[in-house]
């Protein structure tokens, strides 16, 4: 028996049988689905159980090709017939073995976003972006910029009416200034890169050409993606740091009714932050800021356990773009008042200190609380008031 098994003829027959079995296993089976097949949704369409080797690539050479019915066309080219593409245009999801939730869906289903017609979701998003976000968002930015320029030309910098005393009050601690400047620098980087990506083709592309604009847009797009998380973290720090002093008070109503005294001869008394600054904080920083951050980190695909489908990304983009434009518009006014608009405002955020005269003129109620001992004039415990105050007074 052992001698018979060791014979070469026996081994040859065994190898032949094994190779035949392996070849049968590797042959394409028309009636079996691929091993990675995923069950299609209830409403499904497209090409199913089609072997690529059975689809005739030269079917169009048939003299009767143009006269074929859809049923005849389906036999030789399953993906090239009217019913198949009608399903695709309706958003019907077909079968695909690719490991992606929307791999079987070439065109999204019909939807109507605010500002769009009832059409497939991709086209609806394009209509919102091109017909609303770009023209109206860009126009709003230009209008506000022109209005600020005209206001500065008419009013100029708001001067300090009284004479400086040389005695200073700590308005911002080191931590507050650090949080503000990190957030401000990140905001400017995001605003500039966002404006170039959204509107650059209208004012930059004709000037610098397609090649340079392409490289610039690519660089700014990556800058935007990487600076975004830094802005998000610093924004949360800013909100926590300044929330308490931005809580509403009854004096804010008077300030709002009188417009802060901006068009009068005397500024309306306010606490550490006036009503205008509080409106900016709760709407521009808190509301629009969190909307921008939330939609931005979603677009960056760094939110865990979320499906990044086209529909979700479209909604996130519309929220991000609208909130970003409104946030930029509000902060254009804030940047103006903190630099050119008011004497001593930039110095306050740079050094942390303001003169007593400045505090009394612009935030009289805050100044009164300091004089009454309710608020310390020096809040930083790790730096002597005298040395820092002297440096601030000389700056």
mmCIF file of C-alpha atoms in Angstrom:
data_model
loop_
_atom_site.group_PDB
_atom_site.id
_atom_site.type_symbol
_atom_site.label_atom_id
_atom_site.label_comp_id
_atom_site.label_asym_id
_atom_site.label_seq_id
_atom_site.Cartn_x
_atom_site.Cartn_y
_atom_site.Cartn_z
ATOM 1 C CA UNK A 1 0.000 0.000 0.000
ATOM 2 C CA UNK A 2 2.811 2.383 0.910
ATOM 3 C CA UNK A 3 4.651 1.464 -2.269
ATOM 4 C CA UNK A 4 1.526 2.276 -4.340
ATOM 5 C CA UNK A 5 1.118 5.723 -2.693
ATOM 6 C CA UNK A 6 4.749 6.573 -3.370
ATOM 7 C CA UNK A 7 4.430 5.882 -7.088
ATOM 8 C CA UNK A 8 4.913 8.985 -9.326
ATOM 9 C CA UNK A 9 1.711 8.270 -11.233
ATOM 10 C CA UNK A 10 -0.323 8.461 -8.011
ATOM 11 C CA UNK A 11 1.178 11.870 -7.085
ATOM 12 C CA UNK A 12 0.599 13.213 -10.590
ATOM 13 C CA UNK A 13 -3.100 12.266 -10.504
ATOM 14 C CA UNK A 14 -3.459 13.861 -7.052
ATOM 15 C CA UNK A 15 -1.865 17.109 -8.172
ATOM 16 C CA UNK A 16 -4.053 17.190 -11.283
ATOM 17 C CA UNK A 17 -7.194 16.774 -9.193
ATOM 18 C CA UNK A 18 -6.082 19.478 -6.747
ATOM 19 C CA UNK A 19 -5.308 21.964 -9.523
ATOM 20 C CA UNK A 20 -8.687 21.287 -11.155
ATOM 21 C CA UNK A 21 -10.472 21.934 -7.871
ATOM 22 C CA UNK A 22 -8.532 25.215 -7.336
ATOM 23 C CA UNK A 23 -9.287 26.418 -10.857
ATOM 24 C CA UNK A 24 -13.003 25.720 -10.359
ATOM 25 C CA UNK A 25 -12.953 27.698 -7.113
ATOM 26 C CA UNK A 26 -11.262 30.677 -8.806
ATOM 27 C CA UNK A 27 -13.585 30.779 -11.819
ATOM 28 C CA UNK A 28 -16.127 33.677 -11.750
ATOM 29 C CA UNK A 29 -19.570 32.532 -10.702
ATOM 30 C CA UNK A 30 -22.280 34.518 -12.421
ATOM 31 C CA UNK A 31 -24.955 33.683 -9.874
ATOM 32 C CA UNK A 32 -22.984 34.443 -6.721
ATOM 33 C CA UNK A 33 -22.400 37.888 -5.226
ATOM 34 C CA UNK A 34 -18.878 39.103 -4.359
ATOM 35 C CA UNK A 35 -17.760 38.137 -0.856
ATOM 36 C CA UNK A 36 -17.722 41.815 0.232
ATOM 37 C CA UNK A 37 -21.249 42.460 -0.973
ATOM 38 C CA UNK A 38 -23.386 44.725 1.169
ATOM 39 C CA UNK A 39 -27.131 44.503 1.181
ATOM 40 C CA UNK A 40 -28.636 47.267 -0.911
ATOM 41 C CA UNK A 41 -31.379 49.544 0.504
ATOM 42 C CA UNK A 42 -35.033 48.773 -0.093
ATOM 43 C CA UNK A 43 -35.150 51.302 -2.949
ATOM 44 C CA UNK A 44 -32.193 50.340 -5.080
ATOM 45 C CA UNK A 45 -31.125 50.488 -8.670
ATOM 46 C CA UNK A 46 -28.097 50.295 -10.871
ATOM 47 C CA UNK A 47 -26.185 47.287 -12.181
ATOM 48 C CA UNK A 48 -26.312 44.166 -10.035
ATOM 49 C CA UNK A 49 -24.496 40.818 -10.458
ATOM 50 C CA UNK A 50 -22.792 42.011 -13.634
ATOM 51 C CA UNK A 51 -19.538 40.433 -14.683
ATOM 52 C CA UNK A 52 -17.279 42.957 -16.375
ATOM 53 C CA UNK A 53 -16.106 40.285 -18.818
ATOM 54 C CA UNK A 54 -19.691 39.860 -20.020
ATOM 55 C CA UNK A 55 -20.179 43.539 -20.879
ATOM 56 C CA UNK A 56 -19.303 44.067 -24.544
ATOM 57 C CA UNK A 57 -16.968 47.066 -24.874
ATOM 58 C CA UNK A 58 -17.443 47.193 -28.660
ATOM 59 C CA UNK A 59 -21.249 46.960 -28.603
ATOM 60 C CA UNK A 60 -21.526 50.371 -30.274
ATOM 61 C CA UNK A 61 -20.042 48.929 -33.487
ATOM 62 C CA UNK A 62 -23.236 46.966 -34.090
ATOM 63 C CA UNK A 63 -25.009 48.519 -37.137
ATOM 64 C CA UNK A 64 -28.307 48.281 -35.265
ATOM 65 C CA UNK A 65 -26.856 49.837 -32.087
ATOM 66 C CA UNK A 66 -28.773 53.124 -32.323
ATOM 67 C CA UNK A 67 -32.075 51.309 -32.796
ATOM 68 C CA UNK A 68 -31.753 48.983 -29.835
ATOM 69 C CA UNK A 69 -34.487 49.025 -27.234
ATOM 70 C CA UNK A 70 -33.611 49.517 -23.577
ATOM 71 C CA UNK A 71 -34.219 45.804 -22.990
ATOM 72 C CA UNK A 72 -31.786 44.883 -25.772
ATOM 73 C CA UNK A 73 -29.226 47.453 -24.610
ATOM 74 C CA UNK A 74 -29.400 46.091 -21.065
ATOM 75 C CA UNK A 75 -28.223 42.697 -22.265
ATOM 76 C CA UNK A 76 -24.954 43.884 -23.810
ATOM 77 C CA UNK A 77 -24.302 47.127 -21.851
ATOM 78 C CA UNK A 78 -26.197 47.026 -18.533
ATOM 79 C CA UNK A 79 -25.015 50.481 -17.528
ATOM 80 C CA UNK A 80 -25.907 52.195 -20.774
ATOM 81 C CA UNK A 81 -29.688 52.418 -20.928
ATOM 82 C CA UNK A 82 -32.267 55.050 -20.116
ATOM 83 C CA UNK A 83 -33.961 53.334 -17.108
ATOM 84 C CA UNK A 84 -30.594 52.884 -15.424
ATOM 85 C CA UNK A 85 -29.672 56.589 -15.684
ATOM 86 C CA UNK A 86 -33.161 57.766 -14.799
ATOM 87 C CA UNK A 87 -32.680 55.963 -11.490
ATOM 88 C CA UNK A 88 -29.264 57.576 -11.050
ATOM 89 C CA UNK A 89 -30.645 61.072 -11.647
ATOM 90 C CA UNK A 90 -33.409 60.447 -9.092
ATOM 91 C CA UNK A 91 -30.861 59.670 -6.414
ATOM 92 C CA UNK A 92 -31.628 55.960 -6.278
ATOM 93 C CA UNK A 93 -28.859 54.067 -4.519
ATOM 94 C CA UNK A 94 -27.385 51.161 -6.458
ATOM 95 C CA UNK A 95 -25.131 48.341 -5.396
ATOM 96 C CA UNK A 96 -21.400 48.790 -4.777
ATOM 97 C CA UNK A 97 -18.873 46.657 -2.941
ATOM 98 C CA UNK A 98 -16.724 49.681 -2.044
ATOM 99 C CA UNK A 99 -16.494 50.268 1.748
ATOM 100 C CA UNK A 100 -18.098 53.717 1.700
ATOM 101 C CA UNK A 101 -21.687 54.512 2.728
ATOM 102 C CA UNK A 102 -22.468 56.502 -0.434
ATOM 103 C CA UNK A 103 -20.453 54.452 -2.936
ATOM 104 C CA UNK A 104 -23.602 53.192 -4.645
ATOM 105 C CA UNK A 105 -25.121 56.676 -4.997
ATOM 106 C CA UNK A 106 -23.847 58.777 -7.902
ATOM 107 C CA UNK A 107 -26.349 61.632 -7.631
ATOM 108 C CA UNK A 108 -28.067 62.699 -4.411
ATOM 109 C CA UNK A 109 -31.809 62.696 -4.002
ATOM 110 C CA UNK A 110 -34.010 65.764 -4.314
ATOM 111 C CA UNK A 111 -34.045 68.353 -1.548
ATOM 112 C CA UNK A 112 -34.789 72.055 -1.133
ATOM 113 C CA UNK A 113 -32.281 74.008 0.949
ATOM 114 C CA UNK A 114 -33.169 77.570 2.062
ATOM 115 C CA UNK A 115 -32.651 79.699 -1.021
ATOM 116 C CA UNK A 116 -32.608 76.859 -3.554
ATOM 117 C CA UNK A 117 -35.105 75.188 -5.855
ATOM 118 C CA UNK A 118 -36.331 71.646 -5.352
ATOM 119 C CA UNK A 119 -33.575 69.709 -7.072
ATOM 120 C CA UNK A 120 -30.893 67.145 -6.284
ATOM 121 C CA UNK A 121 -28.929 68.029 -3.159
ATOM 122 C CA UNK A 122 -25.669 68.740 -4.955
ATOM 123 C CA UNK A 123 -27.311 71.280 -7.251
ATOM 124 C CA UNK A 124 -29.323 72.745 -4.359
ATOM 125 C CA UNK A 125 -26.109 73.352 -2.402
ATOM 126 C CA UNK A 126 -24.484 74.933 -5.467
ATOM 127 C CA UNK A 127 -27.445 77.304 -5.850
ATOM 128 C CA UNK A 128 -27.244 78.399 -2.209
ATOM 129 C CA UNK A 129 -23.504 78.984 -2.466
ATOM 130 C CA UNK A 130 -23.438 80.761 -5.828
ATOM 131 C CA UNK A 131 -26.723 82.667 -5.585
ATOM 132 C CA UNK A 132 -26.696 83.670 -1.910
ATOM 133 C CA UNK A 133 -23.537 83.074 0.108
ATOM 134 C CA UNK A 134 -21.038 84.407 -2.410
ATOM 135 C CA UNK A 135 -22.847 87.505 -3.792
ATOM 136 C CA UNK A 136 -24.618 88.615 -0.608
ATOM 137 C CA UNK A 137 -21.795 87.633 1.735
ATOM 138 C CA UNK A 138 -19.227 89.449 -0.381
ATOM 139 C CA UNK A 139 -21.468 92.496 -0.727
ATOM 140 C CA UNK A 140 -22.006 92.650 3.032
ATOM 141 C CA UNK A 141 -18.264 92.601 3.705
ATOM 142 C CA UNK A 142 -17.673 95.394 1.190
ATOM 143 C CA UNK A 143 -20.563 97.512 2.503
ATOM 144 C CA UNK A 144 -19.350 97.287 6.102
ATOM 145 C CA UNK A 145 -15.756 98.060 5.093
ATOM 146 C CA UNK A 146 -16.886 101.142 3.149
ATOM 147 C CA UNK A 147 -19.143 102.257 6.029
ATOM 148 C CA UNK A 148 -16.252 102.008 8.506
ATOM 149 C CA UNK A 149 -14.036 104.005 6.131
ATOM 150 C CA UNK A 150 -16.665 106.739 5.765
ATOM 151 C CA UNK A 151 -17.224 106.843 9.521
ATOM 152 C CA UNK A 152 -13.505 107.220 10.169
ATOM 153 C CA UNK A 153 -13.283 109.992 7.593
ATOM 154 C CA UNK A 154 -16.179 111.847 9.248
ATOM 155 C CA UNK A 155 -15.335 111.276 12.925
ATOM 156 C CA UNK A 156 -11.670 110.334 12.998
ATOM 157 C CA UNK A 157 -10.148 108.756 16.100
ATOM 158 C CA UNK A 158 -12.121 109.344 19.295
ATOM 159 C CA UNK A 159 -9.648 111.353 21.393
ATOM 160 C CA UNK A 160 -9.104 111.357 25.128
ATOM 161 C CA UNK A 161 -10.750 114.575 26.267
ATOM 162 C CA UNK A 162 -9.174 114.843 29.701
ATOM 163 C CA UNK A 163 -5.497 115.021 30.575
ATOM 164 C CA UNK A 164 -3.811 111.760 31.557
ATOM 165 C CA UNK A 165 -3.041 111.488 35.259
ATOM 166 C CA UNK A 166 -0.122 109.087 35.034
ATOM 167 C CA UNK A 167 -1.935 106.703 37.374
ATOM 168 C CA UNK A 168 -2.873 103.503 35.616
ATOM 169 C CA UNK A 169 -5.397 100.712 36.151
ATOM 170 C CA UNK A 170 -4.908 97.118 35.051
ATOM 171 C CA UNK A 171 -7.622 96.492 32.477
ATOM 172 C CA UNK A 172 -6.430 93.121 31.161
ATOM 173 C CA UNK A 173 -4.280 90.521 32.889
ATOM 174 C CA UNK A 174 -1.543 88.629 31.088
ATOM 175 C CA UNK A 175 -3.774 85.555 30.721
ATOM 176 C CA UNK A 176 -6.603 87.648 29.264
ATOM 177 C CA UNK A 177 -4.292 89.331 26.783
ATOM 178 C CA UNK A 178 -2.662 86.044 25.768
ATOM 179 C CA UNK A 179 -6.061 84.435 25.154
ATOM 180 C CA UNK A 180 -7.226 87.458 23.172
ATOM 181 C CA UNK A 181 -4.121 87.719 20.972
ATOM 182 C CA UNK A 182 -3.940 84.006 20.172
ATOM 183 C CA UNK A 183 -7.602 84.042 19.215
ATOM 184 C CA UNK A 184 -7.260 87.314 17.277
ATOM 185 C CA UNK A 185 -4.250 86.148 15.239
ATOM 186 C CA UNK A 186 -5.953 82.835 14.439
ATOM 187 C CA UNK A 187 -9.124 84.716 13.463
ATOM 188 C CA UNK A 188 -7.260 87.008 11.062
ATOM 189 C CA UNK A 189 -5.498 84.020 9.450
ATOM 190 C CA UNK A 190 -8.817 82.223 9.009
ATOM 191 C CA UNK A 191 -10.599 85.337 7.738
ATOM 192 C CA UNK A 192 -7.941 86.164 5.140
ATOM 193 C CA UNK A 193 -7.646 82.575 3.905
ATOM 194 C CA UNK A 194 -11.436 82.156 3.869
ATOM 195 C CA UNK A 195 -11.952 85.355 1.870
ATOM 196 C CA UNK A 196 -9.343 84.326 -0.700
ATOM 197 C CA UNK A 197 -10.842 80.852 -1.086
ATOM 198 C CA UNK A 198 -14.414 82.143 -1.382
ATOM 199 C CA UNK A 199 -13.961 85.427 -3.268
ATOM 200 C CA UNK A 200 -10.377 85.345 -4.553
ATOM 201 C CA UNK A 201 -11.300 84.343 -8.080
ATOM 202 C CA UNK A 202 -13.135 87.658 -8.464
ATOM 203 C CA UNK A 203 -10.406 90.073 -7.288
ATOM 204 C CA UNK A 204 -7.120 88.124 -7.165
ATOM 205 C CA UNK A 205 -7.266 85.638 -10.034
ATOM 206 C CA UNK A 206 -7.458 88.322 -12.788
ATOM 207 C CA UNK A 207 -4.443 90.090 -11.247
ATOM 208 C CA UNK A 208 -1.973 87.295 -10.416
ATOM 209 C CA UNK A 209 -3.057 84.622 -12.903
ATOM 210 C CA UNK A 210 -4.193 81.047 -12.546
ATOM 211 C CA UNK A 211 -0.867 79.425 -11.598
ATOM 212 C CA UNK A 212 0.030 81.736 -8.712
ATOM 213 C CA UNK A 213 -3.570 81.896 -7.533
ATOM 214 C CA UNK A 214 -3.775 78.097 -7.537
ATOM 215 C CA UNK A 215 -0.680 77.763 -5.358
ATOM 216 C CA UNK A 216 -1.853 80.578 -3.070
ATOM 217 C CA UNK A 217 -5.330 79.092 -2.647
ATOM 218 C CA UNK A 218 -3.828 75.648 -1.954
ATOM 219 C CA UNK A 219 -1.479 77.056 0.704
ATOM 220 C CA UNK A 220 -4.204 79.122 2.358
ATOM 221 C CA UNK A 221 -6.591 76.154 2.317
ATOM 222 C CA UNK A 222 -4.082 74.099 4.317
ATOM 223 C CA UNK A 223 -3.400 77.058 6.625
ATOM 224 C CA UNK A 224 -7.147 77.370 7.171
ATOM 225 C CA UNK A 225 -7.494 73.688 8.074
ATOM 226 C CA UNK A 226 -4.612 73.688 10.559
ATOM 227 C CA UNK A 227 -5.302 77.058 12.214
ATOM 228 C CA UNK A 228 -8.978 76.166 12.697
ATOM 229 C CA UNK A 229 -8.436 73.876 15.721
ATOM 230 C CA UNK A 230 -6.197 76.524 17.343
ATOM 231 C CA UNK A 231 -8.963 79.086 16.889
ATOM 232 C CA UNK A 232 -11.493 76.653 18.351
ATOM 233 C CA UNK A 233 -9.475 76.061 21.536
ATOM 234 C CA UNK A 234 -8.607 79.741 22.006
ATOM 235 C CA UNK A 235 -12.244 80.736 21.434
ATOM 236 C CA UNK A 236 -13.383 78.487 24.288
ATOM 237 C CA UNK A 237 -10.687 80.040 26.515
ATOM 238 C CA UNK A 238 -11.841 83.551 25.547
ATOM 239 C CA UNK A 239 -15.482 82.709 26.302
ATOM 240 C CA UNK A 240 -14.612 81.284 29.736
ATOM 241 C CA UNK A 241 -12.258 84.187 30.512
ATOM 242 C CA UNK A 242 -14.569 87.069 29.633
ATOM 243 C CA UNK A 243 -18.074 85.642 30.157
ATOM 244 C CA UNK A 244 -18.552 86.943 33.691
ATOM 245 C CA UNK A 245 -17.845 90.609 32.885
ATOM 246 C CA UNK A 246 -20.085 90.419 29.800
ATOM 247 C CA UNK A 247 -23.240 89.436 31.669
ATOM 248 C CA UNK A 248 -26.073 91.924 30.973
ATOM 249 C CA UNK A 249 -26.881 94.691 33.441
ATOM 250 C CA UNK A 250 -29.657 97.266 33.666
ATOM 251 C CA UNK A 251 -27.288 100.055 32.605
ATOM 252 C CA UNK A 252 -26.876 98.363 29.241
ATOM 253 C CA UNK A 253 -30.394 99.363 28.216
ATOM 254 C CA UNK A 254 -29.549 103.055 28.605
ATOM 255 C CA UNK A 255 -26.332 102.584 26.677
ATOM 256 C CA UNK A 256 -28.161 100.913 23.783
ATOM 257 C CA UNK A 257 -30.961 103.492 23.689
ATOM 258 C CA UNK A 258 -28.416 106.309 23.432
ATOM 259 C CA UNK A 259 -26.165 104.442 21.013
ATOM 260 C CA UNK A 260 -23.339 104.605 23.496
ATOM 261 C CA UNK A 261 -23.179 108.357 23.018
ATOM 262 C CA UNK A 262 -21.207 107.768 19.830
ATOM 263 C CA UNK A 263 -22.989 110.585 18.016
ATOM 264 C CA UNK A 264 -23.190 112.838 21.061
ATOM 265 C CA UNK A 265 -20.643 114.723 23.053
ATOM 266 C CA UNK A 266 -20.405 112.365 26.043
ATOM 267 C CA UNK A 267 -20.025 108.602 26.269
ATOM 268 C CA UNK A 268 -22.728 106.767 28.207
ATOM 269 C CA UNK A 269 -21.390 105.329 31.521
ATOM 270 C CA UNK A 270 -20.764 101.587 31.488
ATOM 271 C CA UNK A 271 -19.102 98.843 33.461
ATOM 272 C CA UNK A 272 -15.904 97.066 32.396
ATOM 273 C CA UNK A 273 -17.519 96.229 29.048
ATOM 274 C CA UNK A 274 -20.258 98.371 27.552
ATOM 275 C CA UNK A 275 -23.452 97.056 25.976
ATOM 276 C CA UNK A 276 -21.966 97.173 22.475
ATOM 277 C CA UNK A 277 -19.060 94.993 23.559
ATOM 278 C CA UNK A 278 -21.473 92.616 25.280
ATOM 279 C CA UNK A 279 -23.581 92.284 22.128
ATOM 280 C CA UNK A 280 -20.394 91.523 20.212
ATOM 281 C CA UNK A 281 -19.355 88.939 22.796
ATOM 282 C CA UNK A 282 -22.637 86.999 22.978
ATOM 283 C CA UNK A 283 -23.510 87.188 19.276
ATOM 284 C CA UNK A 284 -20.150 87.419 17.499
ATOM 285 C CA UNK A 285 -17.941 85.410 19.864
ATOM 286 C CA UNK A 286 -20.367 83.005 21.522
ATOM 287 C CA UNK A 287 -23.119 82.352 18.953
ATOM 288 C CA UNK A 288 -21.431 82.813 15.582
ATOM 289 C CA UNK A 289 -18.071 81.731 16.973
ATOM 290 C CA UNK A 290 -19.372 78.385 18.195
ATOM 291 C CA UNK A 291 -21.317 77.878 14.953
ATOM 292 C CA UNK A 292 -18.153 78.525 12.942
ATOM 293 C CA UNK A 293 -16.080 76.251 15.161
ATOM 294 C CA UNK A 294 -18.650 73.443 15.262
ATOM 295 C CA UNK A 295 -19.198 73.405 11.510
ATOM 296 C CA UNK A 296 -15.489 73.917 10.855
ATOM 297 C CA UNK A 297 -14.260 70.940 12.864
ATOM 298 C CA UNK A 298 -16.972 68.883 11.161
ATOM 299 C CA UNK A 299 -15.674 69.964 7.749
ATOM 300 C CA UNK A 300 -12.171 69.072 8.939
ATOM 301 C CA UNK A 301 -13.537 65.569 9.648
ATOM 302 C CA UNK A 302 -12.176 65.465 13.186
ATOM 303 C CA UNK A 303 -15.481 64.843 14.946
ATOM 304 C CA UNK A 304 -15.661 61.176 15.992
ATOM 305 C CA UNK A 305 -18.606 58.833 15.416
ATOM 306 C CA UNK A 306 -20.200 60.989 12.704
ATOM 307 C CA UNK A 307 -21.127 60.062 9.128
ATOM 308 C CA UNK A 308 -19.430 62.436 6.714
ATOM 309 C CA UNK A 309 -21.993 62.113 3.955
ATOM 310 C CA UNK A 310 -22.327 64.670 1.192
ATOM 311 C CA UNK A 311 -25.586 65.996 2.644
ATOM 312 C CA UNK A 312 -24.033 66.512 6.092
ATOM 313 C CA UNK A 313 -21.013 68.247 4.592
ATOM 314 C CA UNK A 314 -23.231 70.503 2.475
ATOM 315 C CA UNK A 315 -25.257 71.625 5.491
ATOM 316 C CA UNK A 316 -22.085 72.141 7.533
ATOM 317 C CA UNK A 317 -20.571 74.257 4.760
ATOM 318 C CA UNK A 318 -23.635 76.510 4.473
ATOM 319 C CA UNK A 319 -23.710 77.069 8.243
ATOM 320 C CA UNK A 320 -19.949 77.669 8.322
ATOM 321 C CA UNK A 321 -19.966 80.186 5.478
ATOM 322 C CA UNK A 322 -22.977 82.174 6.716
ATOM 323 C CA UNK A 323 -21.787 82.320 10.333
ATOM 324 C CA UNK A 324 -18.238 83.212 9.257
ATOM 325 C CA UNK A 325 -19.384 86.174 7.157
ATOM 326 C CA UNK A 326 -21.561 87.523 9.971
ATOM 327 C CA UNK A 327 -18.743 87.022 12.474
ATOM 328 C CA UNK A 328 -16.252 88.834 10.220
ATOM 329 C CA UNK A 329 -18.636 91.746 9.733
ATOM 330 C CA UNK A 330 -19.053 92.181 13.482
ATOM 331 C CA UNK A 331 -15.343 91.897 14.195
ATOM 332 C CA UNK A 332 -14.482 94.449 11.516
ATOM 333 C CA UNK A 333 -16.162 97.027 13.749
ATOM 334 C CA UNK A 334 -14.404 95.625 16.823
ATOM 335 C CA UNK A 335 -10.993 95.762 15.148
ATOM 336 C CA UNK A 336 -11.650 99.322 14.016
ATOM 337 C CA UNK A 337 -12.618 100.523 17.513
ATOM 338 C CA UNK A 338 -9.657 98.694 19.038
ATOM 339 C CA UNK A 339 -7.108 100.318 16.707
ATOM 340 C CA UNK A 340 -7.939 103.482 14.763
ATOM 341 C CA UNK A 341 -11.316 104.214 16.278
ATOM 342 C CA UNK A 342 -10.404 105.043 19.854
ATOM 343 C CA UNK A 343 -7.295 106.517 21.401
ATOM 344 C CA UNK A 344 -5.736 104.203 23.990
ATOM 345 C CA UNK A 345 -7.807 101.127 23.119
ATOM 346 C CA UNK A 346 -4.986 99.252 21.377
ATOM 347 C CA UNK A 347 -2.528 100.223 24.121
ATOM 348 C CA UNK A 348 -4.879 98.698 26.698
ATOM 349 C CA UNK A 349 -4.744 95.288 25.049
ATOM 350 C CA UNK A 350 -1.033 95.555 24.298
ATOM 351 C CA UNK A 351 0.169 96.535 27.784
ATOM 352 C CA UNK A 352 -2.847 95.581 29.878
ATOM 353 C CA UNK A 353 -3.082 99.031 31.473
ATOM 354 C CA UNK A 354 -5.097 102.229 30.921
ATOM 355 C CA UNK A 355 -4.828 105.639 32.461
ATOM 356 C CA UNK A 356 -7.428 106.624 35.052
ATOM 357 C CA UNK A 357 -8.688 109.337 32.703
ATOM 358 C CA UNK A 358 -9.310 106.776 29.955
ATOM 359 C CA UNK A 359 -11.144 104.476 32.375
ATOM 360 C CA UNK A 360 -13.353 107.321 33.631
ATOM 361 C CA UNK A 361 -14.241 108.595 30.144
ATOM 362 C CA UNK A 362 -15.025 105.234 28.498
ATOM 363 C CA UNK A 363 -16.102 102.966 31.379
ATOM 364 C CA UNK A 364 -17.170 105.287 34.164
ATOM 365 C CA UNK A 365 -19.111 102.727 36.217
ATOM 366 C CA UNK A 366 -16.136 100.365 36.150
ATOM 367 C CA UNK A 367 -13.871 103.219 37.252
ATOM 368 C CA UNK A 368 -16.260 104.116 40.103
ATOM 369 C CA UNK A 369 -16.250 100.499 41.335
ATOM 370 C CA UNK A 370 -12.447 100.513 41.368
ATOM 371 C CA UNK A 371 -12.337 103.785 43.306
ATOM 372 C CA UNK A 372 -14.905 102.408 45.752
ATOM 373 C CA UNK A 373 -12.723 99.322 46.339
ATOM 374 C CA UNK A 374 -15.196 96.859 44.830
ATOM 375 C CA UNK A 375 -12.712 95.913 42.093
ATOM 376 C CA UNK A 376 -8.920 95.927 42.595
ATOM 377 C CA UNK A 377 -6.966 98.272 40.361
ATOM 378 C CA UNK A 378 -4.217 95.629 40.140
ATOM 379 C CA UNK A 379 -5.476 92.082 39.573
ATOM 380 C CA UNK A 380 -2.250 90.308 38.632
ATOM 381 C CA UNK A 381 -0.707 88.775 41.712
ATOM 382 C CA UNK A 382 2.573 87.763 40.116
ATOM 383 C CA UNK A 383 3.736 91.186 38.946
ATOM 384 C CA UNK A 384 4.200 94.333 41.071
ATOM 385 C CA UNK A 385 1.768 97.045 40.186
ATOM 386 C CA UNK A 386 4.292 99.838 40.420
ATOM 387 C CA UNK A 387 6.846 98.509 37.910
ATOM 388 C CA UNK A 388 4.254 97.409 35.344
ATOM 389 C CA UNK A 389 2.277 100.588 35.814
ATOM 390 C CA UNK A 390 5.357 102.710 35.201
ATOM 391 C CA UNK A 391 6.181 100.777 32.045
ATOM 392 C CA UNK A 392 2.621 101.155 30.814
ATOM 393 C CA UNK A 393 2.592 104.863 31.560
ATOM 394 C CA UNK A 394 5.775 105.381 29.535
ATOM 395 C CA UNK A 395 4.615 103.247 26.578
#
